[in-house]
Amino acid sequence: MTQTEAFDAVQIISIKRDKGTLTPEQIDWTIDAYTRGAIADEQMAALNMAILLNGMDRAEISRWTAAMIASGERMDFSSLRRPDGGTKATADKHSTGGVGDKITLPLAPLVAVFGVAVPQLSGRGLGHTGGTLDKLEAIPGWRANLGNQEILAQLQDVGAVICAAGAGLAPADKKLYALRDVTGTVEAIPLIASSIMSKKIAEGTGSLVLDVKVGSGAFMKDEAGARELAETMVALGKDAGVKTVALLTNMATPLGLTAGNAIEVEESVEVLAGGGPEDVVELTIRLAEEMLESAGVRDADPAAALKDGRAMDVWNRMIEAQGGDPRAALPVAKESEVIPAPADGVLVELDALSVGVAAWRLGAGRARKEDTVQAGAGVRMHAKPGALVRAGEPLLTLLSDTPEKFGRAKEALEGAVVIAPEGSRPAQRLIIDRIS
């Protein structure tokens, strides 16, 4: 028997085409009908384009997000307990993606040190942006897929989990995301914001810190667009009762000195051991402070927890709980090629997008979701903007199991490096702004 529909797709499309406002009932029906298959892909593609061109107001975006959440299950962490018997606070972080962005790896165990549970549901990389799960799968034995009860048990016992999101969370978003990817509507801020926040709210965390990247290696290239996205997501979080703040952070140059999978794990472990690149440490500590503040933890000292080994202890337990061996040797690329500095001077630019594309072409990323990645592939950077370099000294090292990939990777790096006379402009600040 055919279901009688409350609305029809052409009517909904026409409203947004003509810059109208959808009612809550129309939005609920649209998401439900598309998830059920009652709205065809070509119709939803037309609606997505109308949204891209004409936008949505805050009430529409909030209801669209709520409808996507309602398409699936919601996780519940109220059973997590502190030692005194009270409910354990939860906090999560989401990054909009960048190059060398391994911050989740040291951040989750660092926040867990202070008794806050961190349910970090993460994804895989696509194109030039790396994926947290791809990085962690470089660790022998580690597994990304956990059931809800396993997630709860690990949060209670260890305090932190990094794993794949289950298929039951916001299934409408999975369909919409795939459609946006092939119809030129990925850039629509209402659709980006609702996609991210539907999954994060359905995940059930009590507080959320957003790391919204700005620059060539980020999804949002300009500060105005990144700020609009951040403000929209913060508003969606508040509408759903999730304490939400956002940091705008610089992605003009890669984070840290590595872009890849195993080499980013290696760098993350250096941070957990009290070392590591300054920018990775700075952002890890700042995000930890924001997460702890949002979860109601005052007077915590994340920097001390990195230095004294407490965060490393949680990391080891977290990796072991998911079948990994934190002390096992990480995969190493079979081949390498060094790119020397072309001149003496100050490195003033190392373009994040170029480095990300080079790492992708070396085998660290994928062009399609079904592609495999090389654990050892990537790019090592021997200097960051602001550093003095000398002609002929190593500037970048390319890593791959397939040396025939070096040529295309080097093409991606043409024009990525700018060296100027000593005394040239310093590197840009890492943290641009805070939005709450």
CSV table of C-alpha atoms in Angstrom, one decimal:
chain,number,residue,atom,x,y,z
A,1,MET,CA,0.0,0.0,0.0
A,2,THR,CA,1.4,3.4,-1.0
A,3,GLN,CA,1.9,5.8,1.9
A,4,THR,CA,-0.1,9.1,1.6
A,5,GLU,CA,2.4,11.9,1.7
A,6,ALA,CA,1.8,15.2,3.6
A,7,PHE,CA,3.6,17.3,1.1
A,8,ASP,CA,5.3,16.9,-2.3
A,9,ALA,CA,8.9,17.4,-3.3
A,10,VAL,CA,8.2,19.9,-6.1
A,11,GLN,CA,6.3,22.2,-3.6
A,12,ILE,CA,9.2,22.1,-1.2
A,13,ILE,CA,11.8,22.8,-3.9
A,14,SER,CA,9.7,25.7,-5.2
A,15,ILE,CA,9.5,27.4,-1.8
A,16,LYS,CA,13.3,27.5,-1.5
A,17,ARG,CA,13.8,28.3,-5.1
A,18,ASP,CA,11.6,31.4,-4.6
A,19,LYS,CA,13.5,32.4,-1.4
A,20,GLY,CA,10.7,31.3,0.9
A,21,THR,CA,10.9,29.7,4.4
A,22,LEU,CA,10.1,26.1,5.1
A,23,THR,CA,7.8,25.3,8.0
A,24,PRO,CA,8.9,22.8,10.7
A,25,GLU,CA,6.4,20.3,9.3
A,26,GLN,CA,7.7,20.6,5.8
A,27,ILE,CA,11.3,20.1,7.0
A,28,ASP,CA,10.4,17.1,9.1
A,29,TRP,CA,8.6,15.5,6.1
A,30,THR,CA,11.5,16.3,3.7
A,31,ILE,CA,14.2,14.6,5.7
A,32,ASP,CA,11.9,11.6,6.6
A,33,ALA,CA,10.7,11.2,3.0
A,34,TYR,CA,14.2,11.4,1.6
A,35,THR,CA,15.5,8.9,4.1
A,36,ARG,CA,12.6,6.5,3.1
A,37,GLY,CA,13.2,7.0,-0.6
A,38,ALA,CA,9.9,8.9,-1.2
A,39,ILE,CA,12.0,11.9,-2.5
A,40,ALA,CA,14.2,11.1,-5.4
A,41,ASP,CA,17.9,12.0,-5.5
A,42,GLU,CA,17.4,14.5,-8.4
A,43,GLN,CA,14.7,16.2,-6.3
A,44,MET,CA,16.8,16.5,-3.2
A,45,ALA,CA,19.7,17.7,-5.4
A,46,ALA,CA,17.5,20.5,-6.7
A,47,LEU,CA,16.5,21.4,-3.1
A,48,ASN,CA,20.1,21.4,-2.0
A,49,MET,CA,21.0,23.8,-4.8
A,50,ALA,CA,18.2,26.1,-3.8
A,51,ILE,CA,19.5,26.1,-0.2
A,52,LEU,CA,23.0,26.8,-1.5
A,53,LEU,CA,21.8,29.8,-3.5
A,54,ASN,CA,19.2,31.2,-1.1
A,55,GLY,CA,20.2,30.0,2.3
A,56,MET,CA,18.2,29.1,5.4
A,57,ASP,CA,17.4,31.1,8.6
A,58,ARG,CA,18.4,29.9,12.0
A,59,ALA,CA,15.1,28.3,12.8
A,60,GLU,CA,15.1,26.3,9.5
A,61,ILE,CA,18.7,25.1,10.0
A,62,SER,CA,17.9,24.1,13.6
A,63,ARG,CA,14.8,22.1,12.6
A,64,TRP,CA,16.7,20.6,9.6
A,65,THR,CA,19.4,19.4,12.0
A,66,ALA,CA,16.8,18.0,14.5
A,67,ALA,CA,15.1,16.1,11.7
A,68,MET,CA,18.3,14.5,10.7
A,69,ILE,CA,19.0,13.5,14.3
A,70,ALA,CA,15.5,12.0,14.5
A,71,SER,CA,16.2,9.9,11.5
A,72,GLY,CA,18.3,7.5,13.6
A,73,GLU,CA,19.4,6.7,17.2
A,74,ARG,CA,20.8,8.9,19.9
A,75,MET,CA,23.5,7.7,22.2
A,76,ASP,CA,23.1,8.1,26.0
A,77,PHE,CA,26.0,8.5,28.4
A,78,SER,CA,23.9,9.1,31.5
A,79,SER,CA,25.0,5.7,32.9
A,80,LEU,CA,28.7,6.8,33.1
A,81,ARG,CA,29.6,7.4,36.8
A,82,ARG,CA,32.3,9.3,38.6
A,83,PRO,CA,34.0,7.7,41.6
A,84,ASP,CA,31.6,9.6,43.9
A,85,GLY,CA,28.6,8.1,42.2
A,86,GLY,CA,27.6,11.2,40.2
A,87,THR,CA,27.2,11.3,36.4
A,88,LYS,CA,30.4,11.7,34.6
A,89,ALA,CA,30.6,14.8,32.3
A,90,THR,CA,31.2,14.2,28.6
A,91,ALA,CA,33.0,16.5,26.1
A,92,ASP,CA,33.9,16.1,22.5
A,93,LYS,CA,35.9,18.0,19.8
A,94,HIS,CA,35.2,18.3,16.1
A,95,SER,CA,37.6,19.6,13.5
A,96,THR,CA,36.5,20.7,10.1
A,97,GLY,CA,39.6,19.1,8.7
A,98,GLY,CA,43.0,20.1,7.6
A,99,VAL,CA,46.6,18.9,6.8
A,100,GLY,CA,48.7,17.4,9.6
A,101,ASP,CA,45.7,17.7,12.0
A,102,LYS,CA,46.4,14.9,14.4
A,103,ILE,CA,45.1,16.8,17.4
A,104,THR,CA,42.4,14.3,18.3
A,105,LEU,CA,45.1,11.7,19.1
A,106,PRO,CA,46.7,13.4,22.1
A,107,LEU,CA,43.7,15.5,23.0
A,108,ALA,CA,41.2,12.7,23.9
A,109,PRO,CA,43.5,11.0,26.5
A,110,LEU,CA,44.6,14.4,27.8
A,111,VAL,CA,41.1,15.5,28.7
A,112,ALA,CA,40.2,12.0,30.1
A,113,VAL,CA,43.0,12.5,32.7
A,114,PHE,CA,40.7,15.0,34.5
A,115,GLY,CA,37.8,12.7,34.8
A,116,VAL,CA,35.8,13.9,31.7
A,117,ALA,CA,34.7,11.2,29.3
A,118,VAL,CA,35.6,11.8,25.7
A,119,PRO,CA,33.4,9.9,23.1
A,120,GLN,CA,35.3,10.9,20.0
A,121,LEU,CA,33.5,9.5,17.0
A,122,SER,CA,35.8,10.1,14.0
A,123,GLY,CA,36.0,9.6,10.3
A,124,ARG,CA,38.4,8.7,7.5
A,125,GLY,CA,40.2,11.0,5.2
A,126,LEU,CA,39.1,11.9,1.7
A,127,GLY,CA,41.2,13.9,-0.7
A,128,HIS,CA,43.9,16.1,0.8
A,129,THR,CA,42.5,16.1,4.4
A,130,GLY,CA,43.6,13.3,6.6
A,131,GLY,CA,41.3,11.0,8.6
A,132,THR,CA,41.7,10.2,12.3
A,133,LEU,CA,40.8,6.5,11.8
A,134,ASP,CA,43.3,6.1,9.0
A,135,LYS,CA,46.0,7.4,11.3
A,136,LEU,CA,45.1,5.1,14.2
A,137,GLU,CA,44.8,2.1,11.9
A,138,ALA,CA,48.6,2.4,11.4
A,139,ILE,CA,48.9,1.0,14.9
A,140,PRO,CA,49.1,-2.8,14.7
A,141,GLY,CA,45.9,-4.5,15.9
A,142,TRP,CA,43.9,-1.3,16.5
A,143,ARG,CA,40.2,-1.5,15.5
A,144,ALA,CA,37.9,1.4,14.7
A,145,ASN,CA,34.5,-0.3,14.8
A,146,LEU,CA,33.0,-0.7,18.2
A,147,GLY,CA,29.4,-1.4,19.3
A,148,ASN,CA,27.6,1.0,21.6
A,149,GLN,CA,28.1,-1.1,24.7
A,150,GLU,CA,31.8,-1.4,24.0
A,151,ILE,CA,32.0,2.4,23.7
A,152,LEU,CA,30.2,2.8,27.0
A,153,ALA,CA,32.4,0.3,28.8
A,154,GLN,CA,35.6,1.9,27.5
A,155,LEU,CA,34.4,5.3,28.5
A,156,GLN,CA,33.7,4.1,32.0
A,157,ASP,CA,37.0,2.2,32.3
A,158,VAL,CA,39.5,4.3,30.3
A,159,GLY,CA,37.7,7.6,29.9
A,160,ALA,CA,38.3,8.1,26.2
A,161,VAL,CA,37.4,6.3,23.0
A,162,ILE,CA,38.2,7.2,19.4
A,163,CYS,CA,36.2,5.1,17.0
A,164,ALA,CA,34.0,5.1,13.9
A,165,ALA,CA,30.4,6.4,14.2
A,166,GLY,CA,27.8,3.7,13.9
A,167,ALA,CA,25.4,3.5,11.0
A,168,GLY,CA,22.5,4.2,13.3
A,169,LEU,CA,23.5,7.8,14.0
A,170,ALA,CA,21.8,10.4,11.6
A,171,PRO,CA,21.4,8.0,8.6
A,172,ALA,CA,19.7,10.9,6.7
A,173,ASP,CA,23.1,12.7,6.8
A,174,LYS,CA,24.8,9.8,5.2
A,175,LYS,CA,22.5,10.0,2.2
A,176,LEU,CA,22.6,13.7,2.0
A,177,TYR,CA,26.4,13.9,2.3
A,178,ALA,CA,26.9,11.5,-0.6
A,179,LEU,CA,24.5,13.5,-2.7
A,180,ARG,CA,26.0,16.9,-1.9
A,181,ASP,CA,29.4,15.5,-2.9
A,182,VAL,CA,28.4,14.8,-6.5
A,183,THR,CA,26.0,17.7,-7.1
A,184,GLY,CA,28.2,20.7,-6.3
A,185,THR,CA,26.4,21.6,-3.1
A,186,VAL,CA,29.0,20.7,-0.5
A,187,GLU,CA,29.7,24.4,0.2
A,188,ALA,CA,26.2,25.3,1.4
A,189,ILE,CA,26.8,26.4,5.0
A,190,PRO,CA,23.3,25.4,6.3
A,191,LEU,CA,24.0,21.9,5.0
A,192,ILE,CA,27.6,21.7,6.3
A,193,ALA,CA,26.6,22.9,9.7
A,194,SER,CA,23.6,20.5,10.0
A,195,SER,CA,25.7,17.6,8.7
A,196,ILE,CA,28.3,18.1,11.4
A,197,MET,CA,26.0,19.0,14.2
A,198,SER,CA,23.4,16.3,13.6
A,199,LYS,CA,26.1,13.6,14.1
A,200,LYS,CA,27.7,15.4,17.1
A,201,ILE,CA,24.4,16.0,18.9
A,202,ALA,CA,23.1,12.5,18.2
A,203,GLU,CA,26.4,11.2,19.7
A,204,GLY,CA,25.1,12.4,23.0
A,205,THR,CA,28.0,14.5,24.3
A,206,GLY,CA,27.2,17.1,27.0
A,207,SER,CA,29.6,19.7,25.6
A,208,LEU,CA,31.4,20.3,22.3
A,209,VAL,CA,34.4,22.3,21.1
A,210,LEU,CA,34.6,23.0,17.4
A,211,ASP,CA,38.0,23.6,15.7
A,212,VAL,CA,37.0,25.5,12.5
A,213,LYS,CA,40.0,25.6,10.2
A,214,VAL,CA,40.7,28.7,8.0
A,215,GLY,CA,43.1,28.8,5.1
A,216,SER,CA,44.4,27.0,2.0
A,217,GLY,CA,44.4,23.6,3.6
A,218,ALA,CA,41.0,23.9,5.1
A,219,PHE,CA,37.5,23.5,3.7
A,220,MET,CA,36.8,27.1,4.4
A,221,LYS,CA,39.4,29.2,2.7
A,222,ASP,CA,38.4,32.6,4.0
A,223,GLU,CA,37.8,33.9,7.5
A,224,ALA,CA,34.4,35.3,6.8
A,225,GLY,CA,33.0,31.9,5.6
A,226,ALA,CA,34.7,30.1,8.5
A,227,ARG,CA,33.2,32.5,11.0
A,228,GLU,CA,29.7,32.1,9.6
A,229,LEU,CA,30.1,28.3,9.7
A,230,ALA,CA,31.4,28.5,13.3
A,231,GLU,CA,28.6,30.8,14.5
A,232,THR,CA,25.9,28.6,12.8
A,233,MET,CA,27.2,25.5,14.5
A,234,VAL,CA,27.5,27.1,17.9
A,235,ALA,CA,23.9,28.3,17.6
A,236,LEU,CA,22.8,24.7,16.6
A,237,GLY,CA,24.6,23.3,19.6
A,238,LYS,CA,22.9,25.7,21.9
A,239,ASP,CA,19.5,25.1,20.4
A,240,ALA,CA,20.0,21.4,21.1
A,241,GLY,CA,21.1,22.0,24.7
A,242,VAL,CA,24.7,21.1,24.1
A,243,LYS,CA,27.2,23.7,25.5
A,244,THR,CA,29.2,24.6,22.3
A,245,VAL,CA,32.1,26.9,21.6
A,246,ALA,CA,34.3,27.2,18.5
A,247,LEU,CA,37.9,28.2,17.8
A,248,LEU,CA,38.9,29.6,14.4
A,249,THR,CA,42.4,28.2,13.8
A,250,ASN,CA,44.9,28.7,11.0
A,251,MET,CA,45.3,26.1,8.3
A,252,ALA,CA,47.4,28.2,5.9
A,253,THR,CA,50.3,25.9,6.8
A,254,PRO,CA,50.2,22.2,8.0
A,255,LEU,CA,50.0,21.5,11.7
A,256,GLY,CA,53.2,20.0,13.1
A,257,LEU,CA,55.9,18.5,11.0
A,258,THR,CA,54.1,15.5,9.5
A,259,ALA,CA,51.3,14.8,7.1
A,260,GLY,CA,50.4,11.2,6.7
A,261,ASN,CA,49.2,8.3,8.9
A,262,ALA,CA,51.9,6.5,10.8
A,263,ILE,CA,54.1,9.5,10.9
A,264,GLU,CA,51.3,11.6,12.5
A,265,VAL,CA,50.8,8.9,15.1
A,266,GLU,CA,54.5,9.1,15.9
A,267,GLU,CA,54.3,12.8,16.3
A,268,SER,CA,51.2,12.5,18.5
A,269,VAL,CA,53.1,10.2,20.8
A,270,GLU,CA,55.9,12.7,21.0
A,271,VAL,CA,53.4,15.3,22.2
A,272,LEU,CA,52.1,12.8,24.8
A,273,ALA,CA,55.7,12.3,25.9
A,274,GLY,CA,56.0,16.0,26.7
A,275,GLY,CA,57.7,17.0,23.4
A,276,GLY,CA,56.4,17.5,19.9
A,277,PRO,CA,56.0,20.6,17.6
A,278,GLU,CA,55.0,23.8,19.4
A,279,ASP,CA,51.9,24.4,17.3
A,280,VAL,CA,50.5,20.9,17.9
A,281,VAL,CA,51.2,21.3,21.7
A,282,GLU,CA,49.6,24.7,21.7
A,283,LEU,CA,46.4,23.7,20.0
A,284,THR,CA,46.1,20.5,22.0
A,285,ILE,CA,46.4,22.3,25.3
A,286,ARG,CA,44.0,25.1,24.2
A,287,LEU,CA,41.3,22.7,23.0
A,288,ALA,CA,41.8,20.6,26.2
A,289,GLU,CA,41.2,23.8,28.3
A,290,GLU,CA,38.1,24.6,26.3
A,291,MET,CA,36.7,21.1,26.7
A,292,LEU,CA,37.4,21.0,30.4
A,293,GLU,CA,35.9,24.4,31.0
A,294,SER,CA,32.8,23.4,29.0
A,295,ALA,CA,32.5,20.2,31.1
A,296,GLY,CA,32.6,22.2,34.3
A,297,VAL,CA,36.2,21.3,35.3
A,298,ARG,CA,38.1,24.2,36.7
A,299,ASP,CA,41.7,24.8,37.6
A,300,ALA,CA,43.0,21.8,35.5
A,301,ASP,CA,46.5,22.0,34.1
A,302,PRO,CA,46.6,20.1,30.8
A,303,ALA,CA,50.2,21.1,30.1
A,304,ALA,CA,51.3,19.4,33.3
A,305,ALA,CA,49.4,16.2,32.4
A,306,LEU,CA,51.4,16.1,29.1
A,307,LYS,CA,54.7,16.6,30.8
A,308,ASP,CA,54.3,14.1,33.7
A,309,GLY,CA,53.1,11.1,31.7
A,310,ARG,CA,49.4,11.0,32.9
A,311,ALA,CA,48.1,11.6,29.3
A,312,MET,CA,50.4,8.9,27.9
A,313,ASP,CA,49.1,6.4,30.4
A,314,VAL,CA,45.5,7.0,29.2
A,315,TRP,CA,46.7,6.8,25.6
A,316,ASN,CA,48.3,3.4,26.2
A,317,ARG,CA,45.1,2.1,27.9
A,318,MET,CA,42.9,3.5,25.2
A,319,ILE,CA,44.9,1.9,22.4
A,320,GLU,CA,45.1,-1.4,24.2
A,321,ALA,CA,41.3,-1.4,24.9
A,322,GLN,CA,40.7,-1.3,21.1
A,323,GLY,CA,43.1,-4.2,20.4
A,324,GLY,CA,46.2,-2.1,19.5
A,325,ASP,CA,49.7,-2.4,20.8
A,326,PRO,CA,50.9,1.1,21.7
A,327,ARG,CA,54.5,-0.1,21.9
A,328,ALA,CA,54.6,-1.8,18.6
A,329,ALA,CA,56.8,-0.4,15.8
A,330,LEU,CA,54.8,1.7,13.3
A,331,PRO,CA,54.9,1.0,9.6
A,332,VAL,CA,57.7,2.8,7.7
A,333,ALA,CA,57.5,3.7,4.0
A,334,LYS,CA,59.8,1.6,1.7
A,335,GLU,CA,61.0,4.6,-0.2
A,336,SER,CA,61.9,8.2,0.5
A,337,GLU,CA,63.0,11.3,-1.5
A,338,VAL,CA,64.4,14.5,0.0
A,339,ILE,CA,63.5,18.0,-1.4
A,340,PRO,CA,66.2,20.5,-0.4
A,341,ALA,CA,65.7,24.2,0.4
A,342,PRO,CA,66.2,26.1,-2.8
A,343,ALA,CA,67.8,29.2,-1.2
A,344,ASP,CA,69.1,30.7,2.1
A,345,GLY,CA,66.6,32.8,4.1
A,346,VAL,CA,63.4,32.7,6.1
A,347,LEU,CA,60.7,30.2,5.2
A,348,VAL,CA,57.7,32.5,5.1
A,349,GLU,CA,55.2,30.1,3.4
A,350,LEU,CA,54.6,26.4,3.3
A,351,ASP,CA,51.2,25.9,1.7
A,352,ALA,CA,49.0,23.5,3.5
A,353,LEU,CA,46.9,22.5,0.5
A,354,SER,CA,50.0,21.7,-1.6
A,355,VAL,CA,51.5,19.5,1.2
A,356,GLY,CA,48.1,17.8,1.7
A,357,VAL,CA,47.8,17.0,-2.0
A,358,ALA,CA,51.4,15.7,-2.1
A,359,ALA,CA,50.7,13.4,0.9
A,360,TRP,CA,47.5,12.2,-0.8
A,361,ARG,CA,49.3,11.5,-4.1
A,362,LEU,CA,52.1,9.6,-2.2
A,363,GLY,CA,49.4,7.2,-0.9
A,364,ALA,CA,48.4,8.7,2.5
A,365,GLY,CA,44.9,9.6,1.3
A,366,ARG,CA,42.2,8.4,-0.9
A,367,ALA,CA,40.3,9.7,-3.9
A,368,ARG,CA,37.2,7.5,-3.2
A,369,LYS,CA,35.9,6.2,0.0
A,370,GLU,CA,36.6,2.6,-1.0
A,371,ASP,CA,40.3,3.3,-1.7
A,372,THR,CA,43.0,1.9,0.6
A,373,VAL,CA,45.8,4.0,2.1
A,374,GLN,CA,49.5,3.4,2.7
A,375,ALA,CA,50.2,3.6,6.5
A,376,GLY,CA,53.8,4.8,6.0
A,377,ALA,CA,53.2,7.3,3.2
A,378,GLY,CA,53.3,11.1,3.7
A,379,VAL,CA,55.4,14.2,4.0
A,380,ARG,CA,57.9,15.1,6.7
A,381,MET,CA,58.6,18.8,7.1
A,382,HIS,CA,62.0,19.9,8.4
A,383,ALA,CA,61.1,23.5,9.0
A,384,LYS,CA,58.0,25.7,9.7
A,385,PRO,CA,57.3,29.2,8.5
A,386,GLY,CA,59.5,31.6,10.5
A,387,ALA,CA,62.5,29.3,10.5
A,388,LEU,CA,65.9,30.1,8.9
A,389,VAL,CA,66.8,27.6,6.2
A,390,ARG,CA,69.9,27.1,4.1
A,391,ALA,CA,70.1,26.2,0.5
A,392,GLY,CA,70.6,22.4,-0.1
A,393,GLU,CA,69.6,21.4,3.4
A,394,PRO,CA,66.5,19.1,3.7
A,395,LEU,CA,63.2,21.0,3.6
A,396,LEU,CA,60.8,18.1,2.9
A,397,THR,CA,61.0,14.4,2.8
A,398,LEU,CA,58.5,12.4,0.7
A,399,LEU,CA,57.6,8.9,1.9
A,400,SER,CA,55.8,6.2,-0.1
A,401,ASP,CA,55.9,2.4,-0.8
A,402,THR,CA,55.5,3.3,-4.5
A,403,PRO,CA,58.4,5.5,-5.7
A,404,GLU,CA,56.6,6.2,-9.0
A,405,LYS,CA,54.3,8.5,-7.0
A,406,PHE,CA,57.1,10.9,-6.2
A,407,GLY,CA,56.9,12.8,-9.5
A,408,ARG,CA,53.2,13.7,-9.1
A,409,ALA,CA,53.7,14.6,-5.4
A,410,LYS,CA,56.5,17.0,-6.4
A,411,GLU,CA,54.3,18.6,-9.0
A,412,ALA,CA,51.8,19.4,-6.2
A,413,LEU,CA,54.5,21.1,-4.2
A,414,GLU,CA,55.5,23.5,-7.0
A,415,GLY,CA,55.1,27.0,-5.7
A,416,ALA,CA,54.3,25.8,-2.2
A,417,VAL,CA,57.5,27.1,-0.6
A,418,VAL,CA,58.3,30.8,-0.3
A,419,ILE,CA,61.7,31.8,1.1
A,420,ALA,CA,62.5,35.4,1.7
A,421,PRO,CA,65.6,37.4,3.0
A,422,GLU,CA,66.2,37.3,6.8
A,423,GLY,CA,64.0,39.7,8.7
A,424,SER,CA,60.9,38.9,6.7
A,425,ARG,CA,57.4,38.7,8.2
A,426,PRO,CA,56.8,36.2,11.0
A,427,ALA,CA,54.4,33.2,10.8
A,428,GLN,CA,50.7,34.0,11.3
A,429,ARG,CA,49.1,33.3,14.7
A,430,LEU,CA,47.6,29.8,15.2
A,431,ILE,CA,44.4,30.6,17.0
A,432,ILE,CA,42.5,33.4,15.2
A,433,ASP,CA,39.4,33.8,17.4
A,434,ARG,CA,37.0,32.2,19.9
A,435,ILE,CA,33.2,32.1,19.2
A,436,SER,CA,30.7,31.2,21.9
